[in-house]
Amino acid sequence: MLVTLSEERIEAIDIDSSGETGGIADVVFTRILDEIIEGQTLNVDDISGASVTSKGVLNGVARAVRQAGANPEALRSRPKAPSALDSEIDDNIATSNTPAATGDGILLGQSVGADLVGMGFSQMIPVSDPVTGALFTGLQVPPANFIMVNTKGKRFVDEYGSRDQLSQAAIDNGGLFYLIADENIKETAYNTSQEKIDAQVEAGTLFKANTLEELAEQINIDPATLVETITNYNLYVDAGHDPEFDKGAFDLKVEKAPFYATPRKPATHHTMGGLKIDTHAHVINEDGKIIKGLFAAGEVAGGLHAGNRLGGNSLTDIFTFGRIATDTAIAEYLD
């Protein structure tokens, strides 16, 4: 690594990456270096699936700064680069939601002066159909049975991670990836039937083969790479430890034919923002006052889930604040 410094800034970072495997390492050697120089900061997030390489780059730059007589801790305390605050996604990104979900409740609230909160936060679901955004195509299995490989046949993330972690890792790897399964893992799928599976295989939206090598050829992946990836994964299941990505939980190995590959890609799924409410479900206007007679509960309201909603928590939100809104309205207008 060669770090070029002037009196006031980091001017350039050059790394000889000839000894590194392509793919996710390429992302490290572009995005992390760009963010360091753009923001003149070491406050840079690791790349999902390449945390060791990411930390190596950041520590290397920190050592160079220290050797030049400057303080790397000062750079670590600086804000992130502007480009680090937003991830670029395709303009034609799909959504898991119904076409009827167009935010009409938010527009209705705004028409009478309602304030909004958290409108900058949206959530992606990582395991959506790459064309339609639908959740219930292919083989959707419990996360302990997720084996996610990129278009080069390699795992790239702890598959038991949170939705935002998995989505970001997928985006960093080009978006499209595959969930690999065998016959045993297929039996844990909660969204399908053999009839649906056969129809999707026939349509070419789900891939099935008697060997991993044949499966790899169907999805244009090097067979040896996919076999190595799955062999290593099976060893990690036996050992109960994933030295590559420290997967949080394991269940089944990939070992019984036939084998399956479900193409997946992140899609927009949930917006954390919405109408501002108080603890009694009153809608609040832009002056911070209650809008008389207007209540909100569920996904039309914002501020409940901060920047990242936990899966299933919208149901708690709906039932809890729906009941609170009802109790408040009864107390204020009927008692």
JSON list of C-alpha atoms in Angstrom, two decimals, residues 102-112 116 275 300:
[
{"chain": "A", "resi": 102, "resn": "THR", "atom": "CA", "xyz": [-49.21, 4.41, -2.84]},
{"chain": "A", "resi": 103, "resn": "GLY", "atom": "CA", "xyz": [-49.09, 6.39, 0.41]},
{"chain": "A", "resi": 104, "resn": "ASP", "atom": "CA", "xyz": [-52.62, 7.79, 0.25]},
{"chain": "A", "resi": 105, "resn": "GLY", "atom": "CA", "xyz": [-52.94, 7.91, 4.04]},
{"chain": "A", "resi": 106, "resn": "ILE", "atom": "CA", "xyz": [-49.84, 10.07, 4.31]},
{"chain": "A", "resi": 107, "resn": "LEU", "atom": "CA", "xyz": [-51.14, 12.41, 1.61]},
{"chain": "A", "resi": 108, "resn": "LEU", "atom": "CA", "xyz": [-54.48, 12.62, 3.42]},
{"chain": "A", "resi": 109, "resn": "GLY", "atom": "CA", "xyz": [-52.75, 13.60, 6.66]},
{"chain": "A", "resi": 110, "resn": "GLN", "atom": "CA", "xyz": [-50.62, 16.19, 4.88]},
{"chain": "A", "resi": 111, "resn": "SER", "atom": "CA", "xyz": [-53.73, 17.75, 3.39]},
{"chain": "A", "resi": 112, "resn": "VAL", "atom": "CA", "xyz": [-54.74, 18.87, 6.90]},
{"chain": "A", "resi": 116, "resn": "LEU", "atom": "CA", "xyz": [-44.04, 13.74, 8.91]},
{"chain": "A", "resi": 275, "resn": "LEU", "atom": "CA", "xyz": [-47.39, 10.70, 9.95]},
{"chain": "A", "resi": 300, "resn": "VAL", "atom": "CA", "xyz": [-49.11, 5.10, 7.89]}
]
